[in-house]
Short mmCIF file of C-alpha atoms in Angstrom, two decimals:
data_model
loop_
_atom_site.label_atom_id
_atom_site.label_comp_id
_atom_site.label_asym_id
_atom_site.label_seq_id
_atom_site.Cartn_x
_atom_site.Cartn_y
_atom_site.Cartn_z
CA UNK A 239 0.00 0.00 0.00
CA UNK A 240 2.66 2.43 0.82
CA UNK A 241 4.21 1.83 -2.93
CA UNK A 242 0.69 3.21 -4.30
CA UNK A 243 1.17 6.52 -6.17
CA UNK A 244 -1.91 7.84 -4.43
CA UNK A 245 -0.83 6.81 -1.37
CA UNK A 246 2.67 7.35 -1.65
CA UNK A 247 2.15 11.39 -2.86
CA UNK A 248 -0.51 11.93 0.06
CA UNK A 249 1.93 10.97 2.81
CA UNK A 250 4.71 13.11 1.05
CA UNK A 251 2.47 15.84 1.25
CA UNK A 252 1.83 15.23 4.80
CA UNK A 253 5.28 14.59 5.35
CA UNK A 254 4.56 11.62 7.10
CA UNK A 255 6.21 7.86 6.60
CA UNK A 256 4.03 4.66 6.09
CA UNK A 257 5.07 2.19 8.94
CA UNK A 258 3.31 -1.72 8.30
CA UNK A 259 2.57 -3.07 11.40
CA UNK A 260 1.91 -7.12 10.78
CA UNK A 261 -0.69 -8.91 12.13
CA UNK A 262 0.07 -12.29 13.48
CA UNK A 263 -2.23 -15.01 15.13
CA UNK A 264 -3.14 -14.76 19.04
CA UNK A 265 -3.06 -11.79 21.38
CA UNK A 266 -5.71 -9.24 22.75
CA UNK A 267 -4.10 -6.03 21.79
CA UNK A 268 -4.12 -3.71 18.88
CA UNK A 269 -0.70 -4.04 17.02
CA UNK A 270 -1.21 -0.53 15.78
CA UNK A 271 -1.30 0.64 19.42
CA UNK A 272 1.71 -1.82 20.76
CA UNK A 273 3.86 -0.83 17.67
CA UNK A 274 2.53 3.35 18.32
CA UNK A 275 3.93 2.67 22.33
CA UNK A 276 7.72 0.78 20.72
CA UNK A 277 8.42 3.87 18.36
CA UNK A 278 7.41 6.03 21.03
CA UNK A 279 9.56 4.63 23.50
CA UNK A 280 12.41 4.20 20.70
CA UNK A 281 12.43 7.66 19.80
CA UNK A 282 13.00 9.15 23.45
CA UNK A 283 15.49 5.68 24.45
CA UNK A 284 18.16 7.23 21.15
CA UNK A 285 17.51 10.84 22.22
CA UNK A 286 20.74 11.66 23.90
CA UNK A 287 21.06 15.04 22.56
CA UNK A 288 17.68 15.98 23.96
CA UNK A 289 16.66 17.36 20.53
CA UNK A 290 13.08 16.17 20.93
CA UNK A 291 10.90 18.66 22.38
CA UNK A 292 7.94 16.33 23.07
CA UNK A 293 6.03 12.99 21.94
CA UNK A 294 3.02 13.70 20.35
CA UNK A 295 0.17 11.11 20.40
CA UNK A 296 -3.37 11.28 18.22
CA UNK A 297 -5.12 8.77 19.75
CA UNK A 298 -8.20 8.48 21.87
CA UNK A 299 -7.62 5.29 23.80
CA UNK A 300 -8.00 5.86 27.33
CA UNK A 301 -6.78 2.24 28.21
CA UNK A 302 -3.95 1.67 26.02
CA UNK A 303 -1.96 5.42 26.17
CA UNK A 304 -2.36 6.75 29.88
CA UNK A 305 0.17 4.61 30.69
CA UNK A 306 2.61 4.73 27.76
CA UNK A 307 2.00 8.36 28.30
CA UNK A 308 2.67 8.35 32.70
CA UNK A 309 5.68 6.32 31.66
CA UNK A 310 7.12 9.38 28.95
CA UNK A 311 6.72 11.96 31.67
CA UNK A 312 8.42 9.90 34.75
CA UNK A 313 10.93 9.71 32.40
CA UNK A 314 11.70 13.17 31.77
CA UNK A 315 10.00 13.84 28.72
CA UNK A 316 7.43 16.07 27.61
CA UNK A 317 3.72 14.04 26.23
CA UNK A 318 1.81 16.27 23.84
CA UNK A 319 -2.15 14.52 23.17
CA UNK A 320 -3.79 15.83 19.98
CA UNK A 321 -7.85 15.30 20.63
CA UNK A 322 -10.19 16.19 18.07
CA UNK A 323 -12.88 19.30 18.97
CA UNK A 324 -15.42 18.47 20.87
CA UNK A 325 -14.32 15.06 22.40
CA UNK A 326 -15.59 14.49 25.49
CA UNK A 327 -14.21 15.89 28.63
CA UNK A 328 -13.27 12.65 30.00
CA UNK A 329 -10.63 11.82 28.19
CA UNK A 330 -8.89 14.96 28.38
CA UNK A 331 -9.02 14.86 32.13
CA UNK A 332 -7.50 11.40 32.40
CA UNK A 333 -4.33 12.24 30.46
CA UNK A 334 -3.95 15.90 31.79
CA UNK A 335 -3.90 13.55 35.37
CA UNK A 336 -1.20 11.76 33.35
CA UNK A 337 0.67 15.06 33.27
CA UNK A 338 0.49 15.02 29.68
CA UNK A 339 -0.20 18.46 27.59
CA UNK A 340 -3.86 18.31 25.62
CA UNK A 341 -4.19 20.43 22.66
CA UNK A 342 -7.77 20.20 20.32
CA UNK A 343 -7.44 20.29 16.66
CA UNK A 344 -10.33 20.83 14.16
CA UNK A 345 -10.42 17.93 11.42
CA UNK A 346 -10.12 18.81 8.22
CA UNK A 347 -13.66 19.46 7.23
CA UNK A 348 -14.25 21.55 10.33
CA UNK A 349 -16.75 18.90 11.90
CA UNK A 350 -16.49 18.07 15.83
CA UNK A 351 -16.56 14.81 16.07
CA UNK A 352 -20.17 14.74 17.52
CA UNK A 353 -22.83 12.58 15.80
CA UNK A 354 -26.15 14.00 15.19
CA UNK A 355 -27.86 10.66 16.31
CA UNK A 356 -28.29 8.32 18.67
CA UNK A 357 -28.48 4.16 19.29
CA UNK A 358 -31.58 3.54 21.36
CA UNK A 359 -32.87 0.25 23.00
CA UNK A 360 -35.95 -0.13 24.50
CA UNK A 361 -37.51 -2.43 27.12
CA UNK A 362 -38.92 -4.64 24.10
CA UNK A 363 -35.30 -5.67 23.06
CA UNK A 364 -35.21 -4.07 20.02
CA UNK A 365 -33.56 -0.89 19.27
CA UNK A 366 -33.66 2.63 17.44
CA UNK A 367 -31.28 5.12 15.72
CA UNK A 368 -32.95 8.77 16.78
CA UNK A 369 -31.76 12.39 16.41
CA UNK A 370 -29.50 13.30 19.33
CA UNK A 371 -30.16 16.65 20.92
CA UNK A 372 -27.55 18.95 22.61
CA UNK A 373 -28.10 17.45 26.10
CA UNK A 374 -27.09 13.69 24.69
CA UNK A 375 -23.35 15.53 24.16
CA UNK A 376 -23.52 17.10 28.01
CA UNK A 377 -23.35 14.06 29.50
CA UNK A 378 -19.65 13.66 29.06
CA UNK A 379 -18.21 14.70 31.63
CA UNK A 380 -16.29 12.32 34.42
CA UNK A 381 -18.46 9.52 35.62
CA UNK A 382 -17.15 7.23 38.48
CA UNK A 383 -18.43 3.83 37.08
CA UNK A 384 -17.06 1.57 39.65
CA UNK A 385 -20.33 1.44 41.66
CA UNK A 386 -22.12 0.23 38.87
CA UNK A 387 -19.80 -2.20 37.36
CA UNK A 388 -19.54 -3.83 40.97
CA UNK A 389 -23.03 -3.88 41.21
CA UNK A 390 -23.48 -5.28 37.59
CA UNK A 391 -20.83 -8.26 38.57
CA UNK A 392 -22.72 -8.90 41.38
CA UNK A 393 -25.38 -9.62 39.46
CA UNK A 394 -24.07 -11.83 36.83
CA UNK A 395 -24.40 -9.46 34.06
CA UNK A 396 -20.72 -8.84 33.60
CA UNK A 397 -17.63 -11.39 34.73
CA UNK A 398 -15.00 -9.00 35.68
CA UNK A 399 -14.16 -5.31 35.58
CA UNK A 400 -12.59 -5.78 32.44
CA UNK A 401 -15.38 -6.22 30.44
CA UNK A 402 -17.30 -3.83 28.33
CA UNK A 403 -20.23 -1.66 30.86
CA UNK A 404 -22.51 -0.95 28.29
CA UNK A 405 -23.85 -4.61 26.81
CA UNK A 406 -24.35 -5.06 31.12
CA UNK A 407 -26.54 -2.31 31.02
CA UNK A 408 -28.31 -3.11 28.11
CA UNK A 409 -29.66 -6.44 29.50
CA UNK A 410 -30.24 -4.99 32.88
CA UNK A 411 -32.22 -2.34 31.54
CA UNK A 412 -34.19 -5.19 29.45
CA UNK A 413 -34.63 -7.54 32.19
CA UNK A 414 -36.13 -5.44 34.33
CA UNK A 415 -37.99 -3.26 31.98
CA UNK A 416 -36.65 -0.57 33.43
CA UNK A 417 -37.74 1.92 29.94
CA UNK A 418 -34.99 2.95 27.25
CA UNK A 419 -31.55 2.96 27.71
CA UNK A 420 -28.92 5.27 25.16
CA UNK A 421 -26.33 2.92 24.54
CA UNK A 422 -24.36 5.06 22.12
CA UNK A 423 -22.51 8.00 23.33
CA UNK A 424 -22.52 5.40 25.89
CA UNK A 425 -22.13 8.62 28.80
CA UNK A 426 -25.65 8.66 28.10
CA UNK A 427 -26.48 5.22 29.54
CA UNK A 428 -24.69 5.64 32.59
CA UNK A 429 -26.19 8.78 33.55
CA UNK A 430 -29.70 6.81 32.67
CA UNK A 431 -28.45 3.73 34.98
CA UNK A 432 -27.82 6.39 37.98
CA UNK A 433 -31.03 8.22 37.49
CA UNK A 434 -33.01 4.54 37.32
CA UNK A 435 -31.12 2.93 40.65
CA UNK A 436 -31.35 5.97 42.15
CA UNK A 437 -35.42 6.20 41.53
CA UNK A 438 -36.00 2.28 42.43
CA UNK A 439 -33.86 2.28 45.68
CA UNK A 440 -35.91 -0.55 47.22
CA UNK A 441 -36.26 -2.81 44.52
CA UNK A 442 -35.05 -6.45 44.19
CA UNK A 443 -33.16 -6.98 41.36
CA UNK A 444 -33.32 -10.42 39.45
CA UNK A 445 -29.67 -11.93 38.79
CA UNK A 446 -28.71 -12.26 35.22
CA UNK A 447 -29.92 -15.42 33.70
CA UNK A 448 -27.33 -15.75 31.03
CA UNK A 449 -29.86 -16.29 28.29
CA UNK A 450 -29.43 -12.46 26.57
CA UNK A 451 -27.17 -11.21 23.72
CA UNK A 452 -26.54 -7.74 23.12
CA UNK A 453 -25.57 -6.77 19.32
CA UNK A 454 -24.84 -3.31 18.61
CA UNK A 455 -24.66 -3.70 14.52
CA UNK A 456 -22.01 -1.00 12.59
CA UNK A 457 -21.93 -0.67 8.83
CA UNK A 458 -18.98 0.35 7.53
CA UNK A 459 -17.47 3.71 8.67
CA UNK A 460 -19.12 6.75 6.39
CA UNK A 461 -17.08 9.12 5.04
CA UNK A 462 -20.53 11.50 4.88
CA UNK A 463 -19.77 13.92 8.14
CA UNK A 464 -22.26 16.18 6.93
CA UNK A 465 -24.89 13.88 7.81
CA UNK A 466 -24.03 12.58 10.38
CA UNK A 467 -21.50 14.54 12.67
CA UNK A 468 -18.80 11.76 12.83
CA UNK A 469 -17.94 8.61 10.53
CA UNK A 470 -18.53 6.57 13.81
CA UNK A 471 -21.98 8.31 13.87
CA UNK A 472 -22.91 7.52 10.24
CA UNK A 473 -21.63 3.61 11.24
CA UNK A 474 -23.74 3.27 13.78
CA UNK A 475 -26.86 5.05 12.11
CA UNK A 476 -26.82 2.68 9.23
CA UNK A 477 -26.49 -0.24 11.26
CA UNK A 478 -29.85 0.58 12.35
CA UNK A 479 -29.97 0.24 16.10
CA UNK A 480 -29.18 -2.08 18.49
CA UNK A 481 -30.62 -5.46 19.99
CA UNK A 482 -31.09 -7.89 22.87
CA UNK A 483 -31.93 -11.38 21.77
CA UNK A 484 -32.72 -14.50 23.51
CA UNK A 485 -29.66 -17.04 23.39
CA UNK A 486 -30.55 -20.21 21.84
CA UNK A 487 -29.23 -23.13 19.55
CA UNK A 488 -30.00 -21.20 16.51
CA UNK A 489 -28.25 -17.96 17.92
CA UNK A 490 -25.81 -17.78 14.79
CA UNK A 491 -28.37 -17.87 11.90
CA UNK A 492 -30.51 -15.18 13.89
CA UNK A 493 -27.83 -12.60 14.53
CA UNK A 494 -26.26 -12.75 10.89
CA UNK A 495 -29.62 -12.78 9.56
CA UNK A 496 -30.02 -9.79 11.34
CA UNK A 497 -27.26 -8.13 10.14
CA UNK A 498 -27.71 -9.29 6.73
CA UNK A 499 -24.97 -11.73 6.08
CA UNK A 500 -27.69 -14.69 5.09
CA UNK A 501 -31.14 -16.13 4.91
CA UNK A 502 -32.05 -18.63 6.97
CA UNK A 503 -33.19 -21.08 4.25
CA UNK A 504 -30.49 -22.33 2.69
CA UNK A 505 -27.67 -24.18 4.56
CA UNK A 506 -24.75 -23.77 2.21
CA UNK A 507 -25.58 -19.24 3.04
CA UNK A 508 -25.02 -19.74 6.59
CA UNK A 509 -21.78 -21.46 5.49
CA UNK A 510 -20.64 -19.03 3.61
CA UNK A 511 -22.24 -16.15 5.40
CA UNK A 512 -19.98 -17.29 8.55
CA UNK A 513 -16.81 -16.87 6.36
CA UNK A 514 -17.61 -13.60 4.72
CA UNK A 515 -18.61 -12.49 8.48
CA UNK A 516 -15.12 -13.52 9.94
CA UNK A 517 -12.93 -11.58 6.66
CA UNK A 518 -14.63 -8.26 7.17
CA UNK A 519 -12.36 -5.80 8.71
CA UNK A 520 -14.11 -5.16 11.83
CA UNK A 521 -15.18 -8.29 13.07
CA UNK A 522 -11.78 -9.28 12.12
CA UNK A 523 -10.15 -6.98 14.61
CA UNK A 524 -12.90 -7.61 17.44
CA UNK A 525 -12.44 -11.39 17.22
CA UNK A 526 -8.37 -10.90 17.43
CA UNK A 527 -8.93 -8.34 20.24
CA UNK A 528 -10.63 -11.09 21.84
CA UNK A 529 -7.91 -13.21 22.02
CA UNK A 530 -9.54 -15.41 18.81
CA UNK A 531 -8.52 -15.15 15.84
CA UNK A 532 -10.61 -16.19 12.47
CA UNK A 533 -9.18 -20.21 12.40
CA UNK A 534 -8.37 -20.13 8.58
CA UNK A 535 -9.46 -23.87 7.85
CA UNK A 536 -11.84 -24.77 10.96
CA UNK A 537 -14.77 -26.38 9.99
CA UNK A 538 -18.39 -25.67 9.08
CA UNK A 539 -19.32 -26.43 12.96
CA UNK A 540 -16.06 -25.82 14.76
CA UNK A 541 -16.42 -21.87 12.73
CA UNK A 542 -20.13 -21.69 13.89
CA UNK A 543 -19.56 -22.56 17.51
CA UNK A 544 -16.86 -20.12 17.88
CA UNK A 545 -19.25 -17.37 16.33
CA UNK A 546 -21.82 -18.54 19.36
CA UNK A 547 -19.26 -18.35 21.94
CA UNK A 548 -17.70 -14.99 20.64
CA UNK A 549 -21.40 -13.39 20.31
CA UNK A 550 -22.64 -14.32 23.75
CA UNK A 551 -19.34 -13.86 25.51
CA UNK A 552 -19.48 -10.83 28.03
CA UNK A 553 -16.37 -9.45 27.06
CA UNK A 554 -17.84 -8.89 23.95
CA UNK A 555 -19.00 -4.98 23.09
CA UNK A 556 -21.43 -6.23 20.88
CA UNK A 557 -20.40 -4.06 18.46
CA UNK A 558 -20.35 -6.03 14.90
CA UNK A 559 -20.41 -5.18 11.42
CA UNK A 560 -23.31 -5.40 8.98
CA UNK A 561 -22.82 -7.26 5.71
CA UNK A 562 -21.16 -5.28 3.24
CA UNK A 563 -23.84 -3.22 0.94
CA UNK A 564 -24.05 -4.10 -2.64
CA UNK A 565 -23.95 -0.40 -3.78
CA UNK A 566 -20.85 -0.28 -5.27
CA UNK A 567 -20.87 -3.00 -6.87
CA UNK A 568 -24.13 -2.03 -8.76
CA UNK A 569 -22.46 1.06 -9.85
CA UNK A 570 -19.40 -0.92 -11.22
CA UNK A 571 -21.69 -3.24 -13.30
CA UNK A 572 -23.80 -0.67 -14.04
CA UNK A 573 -20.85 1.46 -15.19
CA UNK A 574 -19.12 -2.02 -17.13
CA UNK A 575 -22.73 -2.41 -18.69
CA UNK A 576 -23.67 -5.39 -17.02
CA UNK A 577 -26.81 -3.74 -15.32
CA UNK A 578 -29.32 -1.42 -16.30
CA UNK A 579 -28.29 2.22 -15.03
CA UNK A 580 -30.01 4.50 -12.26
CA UNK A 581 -30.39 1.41 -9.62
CA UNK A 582 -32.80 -0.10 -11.44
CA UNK A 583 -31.76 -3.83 -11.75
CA UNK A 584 -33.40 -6.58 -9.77
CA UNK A 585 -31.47 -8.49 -7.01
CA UNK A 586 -32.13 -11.35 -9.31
CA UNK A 587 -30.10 -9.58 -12.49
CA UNK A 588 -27.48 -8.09 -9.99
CA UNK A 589 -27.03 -11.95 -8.51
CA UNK A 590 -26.11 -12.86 -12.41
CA UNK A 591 -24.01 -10.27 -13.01
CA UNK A 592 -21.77 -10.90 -9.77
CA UNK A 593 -21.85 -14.28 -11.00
CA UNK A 594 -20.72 -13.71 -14.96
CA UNK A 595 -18.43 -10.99 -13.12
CA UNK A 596 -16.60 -13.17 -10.54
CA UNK A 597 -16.39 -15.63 -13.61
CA UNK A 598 -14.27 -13.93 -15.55
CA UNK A 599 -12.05 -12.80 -13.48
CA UNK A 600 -11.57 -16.28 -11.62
CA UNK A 601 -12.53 -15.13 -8.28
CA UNK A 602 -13.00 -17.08 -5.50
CA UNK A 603 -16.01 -19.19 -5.83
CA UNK A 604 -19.16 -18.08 -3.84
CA UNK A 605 -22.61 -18.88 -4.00
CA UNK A 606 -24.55 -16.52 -2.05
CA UNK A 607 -25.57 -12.93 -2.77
CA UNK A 608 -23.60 -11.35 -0.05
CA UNK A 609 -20.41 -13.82 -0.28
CA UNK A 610 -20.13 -12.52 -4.20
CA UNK A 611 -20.81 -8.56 -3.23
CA UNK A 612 -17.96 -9.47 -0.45
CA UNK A 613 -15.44 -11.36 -2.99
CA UNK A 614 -15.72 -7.81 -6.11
CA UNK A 615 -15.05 -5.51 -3.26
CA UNK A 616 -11.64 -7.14 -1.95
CA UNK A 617 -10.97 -7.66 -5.89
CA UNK A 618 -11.69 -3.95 -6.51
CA UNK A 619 -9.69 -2.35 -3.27
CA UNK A 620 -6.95 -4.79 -4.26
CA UNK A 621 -6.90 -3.53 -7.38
CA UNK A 622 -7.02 0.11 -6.10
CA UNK A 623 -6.58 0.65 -2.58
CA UNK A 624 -7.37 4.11 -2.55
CA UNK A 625 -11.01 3.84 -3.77
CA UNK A 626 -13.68 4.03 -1.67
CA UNK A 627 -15.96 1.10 -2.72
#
């Protein structure tokens, strides 16, 4: 990628250098954030002269840079943190307790960084994406979580304090009917837990039966900031909201369903919709960040029951990407005259073009709908990785 013309003259311009960082098999971290703390430390470890005024990190993981940040300034060296405008509060405050310096930057664009919507679920299960209002974005400011997490281990709906608050909430706030919960800016749900425990001080509270999934779908990030404040934003509003669903044998088929990957009427699509799930980029990272990642020639069942386990596992965010959307592809056929123009082709006429398509250029074999829109996108960004497609 960094050989690319278009890539290679944007990073000139920038005057920054393209550093690959590979991804191997096993591990919970982010090799983009490991390989961001080694240069870091290399860079102040070979600065004898002391020409280096300061490190400076764009990043806006709490978790993973506080410390390689406390580390910097115990050892003499100056930690500048570049935050785009408008992020919350929070995260400033935790690295200016670091000791580190905070500067805001405006992207390029001039947007904040807020989205304009917000993921709602509701005491059915199911979920809604609705217009956030200014007092959504006011609830970012510091919020002591401990109580609640305790609480929330207590009661079976998380295992430890390392796993993810929100998908606790979700199916506390479901199991009791407790009304709708704002998952996402996730601020927003635990002011809404406070303000429920606080108004239902006497009540019992049922343990967590283990028999609840949370799934926060994400599309693809959006590059449309216009509409929707933030590319995270625009993910989550075309995911279209998110869900609590019952556990069960057929768990699997339902969620992918759901997000699109396959239809529950044909056994060979659930195959295949299980690989294509597993190869896109997101669920990708999220199973290695679980410590799992995709087992390249597992089969059928061994594939499926690690997609159960991964799914219902509390450590789990929930948050997993929808099938990939068959727009671009349309416009590529449409544009190679394989489909009429102006969106008007039939699913039916776009399945046999994918299929003539894929043909001809000796793609890998797929049978489903989705697994063919899946195989011409990686054939088209391989082809050109700086296309948006």
């Amino acid at each position: 990628m960094a050989h690319h013309g278009a890539w290679a003259r944007a990073l000139a311009a920038e005057r920054a250098a393209f550093v690959p960082v590979p991804r191997r098999r096993g591990g919970g971290k982010d090799p983009n954030d490991l390989a961001m703390g080694m240069h870091a430390t290399r860079l102040v470890s070979q600065d004898h002269g002391r020409r280096i005024d300061r490190i400076a990190l764009a990043v806006q993981d709490i978790a993973d840079f506080v410390y390689l940040a406390e580390c910097l300034r115990s050892w003499g060296h100056r930690v500048l943190i570049l935050l785009p405008e408008g992020q919350h509060r929070r995260l400033a405050a935790t690295f200016e307790e670091a000791r580190a310096e905070v500067a805001f930057y405006v992207p390029r664009g001039g947007y904040t960084g807020r989205g304009k919507f917000k993921a709602v679920l509701h005491s059915s299960g199911e979920g809604s994406i609705e217009e956030a209002s200014a007092d959504d974005y006011s609830q970012s400011e510091l919020f002591d979580t401990t109580e609640v997490m305790n609480m929330m281990i207590d009661l079976g709906y998380a295992e430890s304090d390392a796993d993810p608050l929100v998908p606790a909430l979700a199916k506390f706030f479901v199991t009791h009917k407790l009304g709708s919960l704002t998952v996402w800016p996730s601020p927003c749900a635990y002011a809404q837990t406070e303000a429920a425990l606080a108004e239902n001080r006497a009540r019992t509270w049922t343990r967590n039966r283990r028999d609840q999934v949370f799934v926060f779908p994400q599309a693809a990030r959006s590059a449309k900031v216009d509409r929707y404040g933030s590319r995270l934003c625009g993910a989550i509003a075309k995911g279209g909201g998110p869900f609590v669903i019952q556990d069960s044998p057929d768990l699997v088929t339902r969620v992918l369903t759901r997000l699109g990957y396959c239809h529950p009427d044909s056994d060979a699509s659930l195959d295949e919709a299980i690989d294509v799930f597993f190869e896109v980029g997101m669920n990708r990272s999220n199973m290695a960040a679980l410590g799992h990642p995709t087992p390249p020639h597992a089969a059928r069942r061994s594939r499926a029951g690690l997609l159960h386990t991964l799914l219902a596992s509390s450590r789990s965010s929930g948050a997993w990407q929808t099938a990939p959307s068959d727009r671009a592809v349309r416009r590529l056929l449409e544009s190679a005259g394989r489909l009429p123009g102006a969106g008007r082709a039939s699913r039916g006429q776009v399945l046999a073009a994918m299929r003539s398509y894929a043909a001809q250029r000796e793609l890998p074999p797929r049978r489903s709908y989705v697994g063919l829109v899946h195989e011409i996108l990686k054939h088209q960004r391989s082809a050109d990785p700086s296309a948006r497609v």
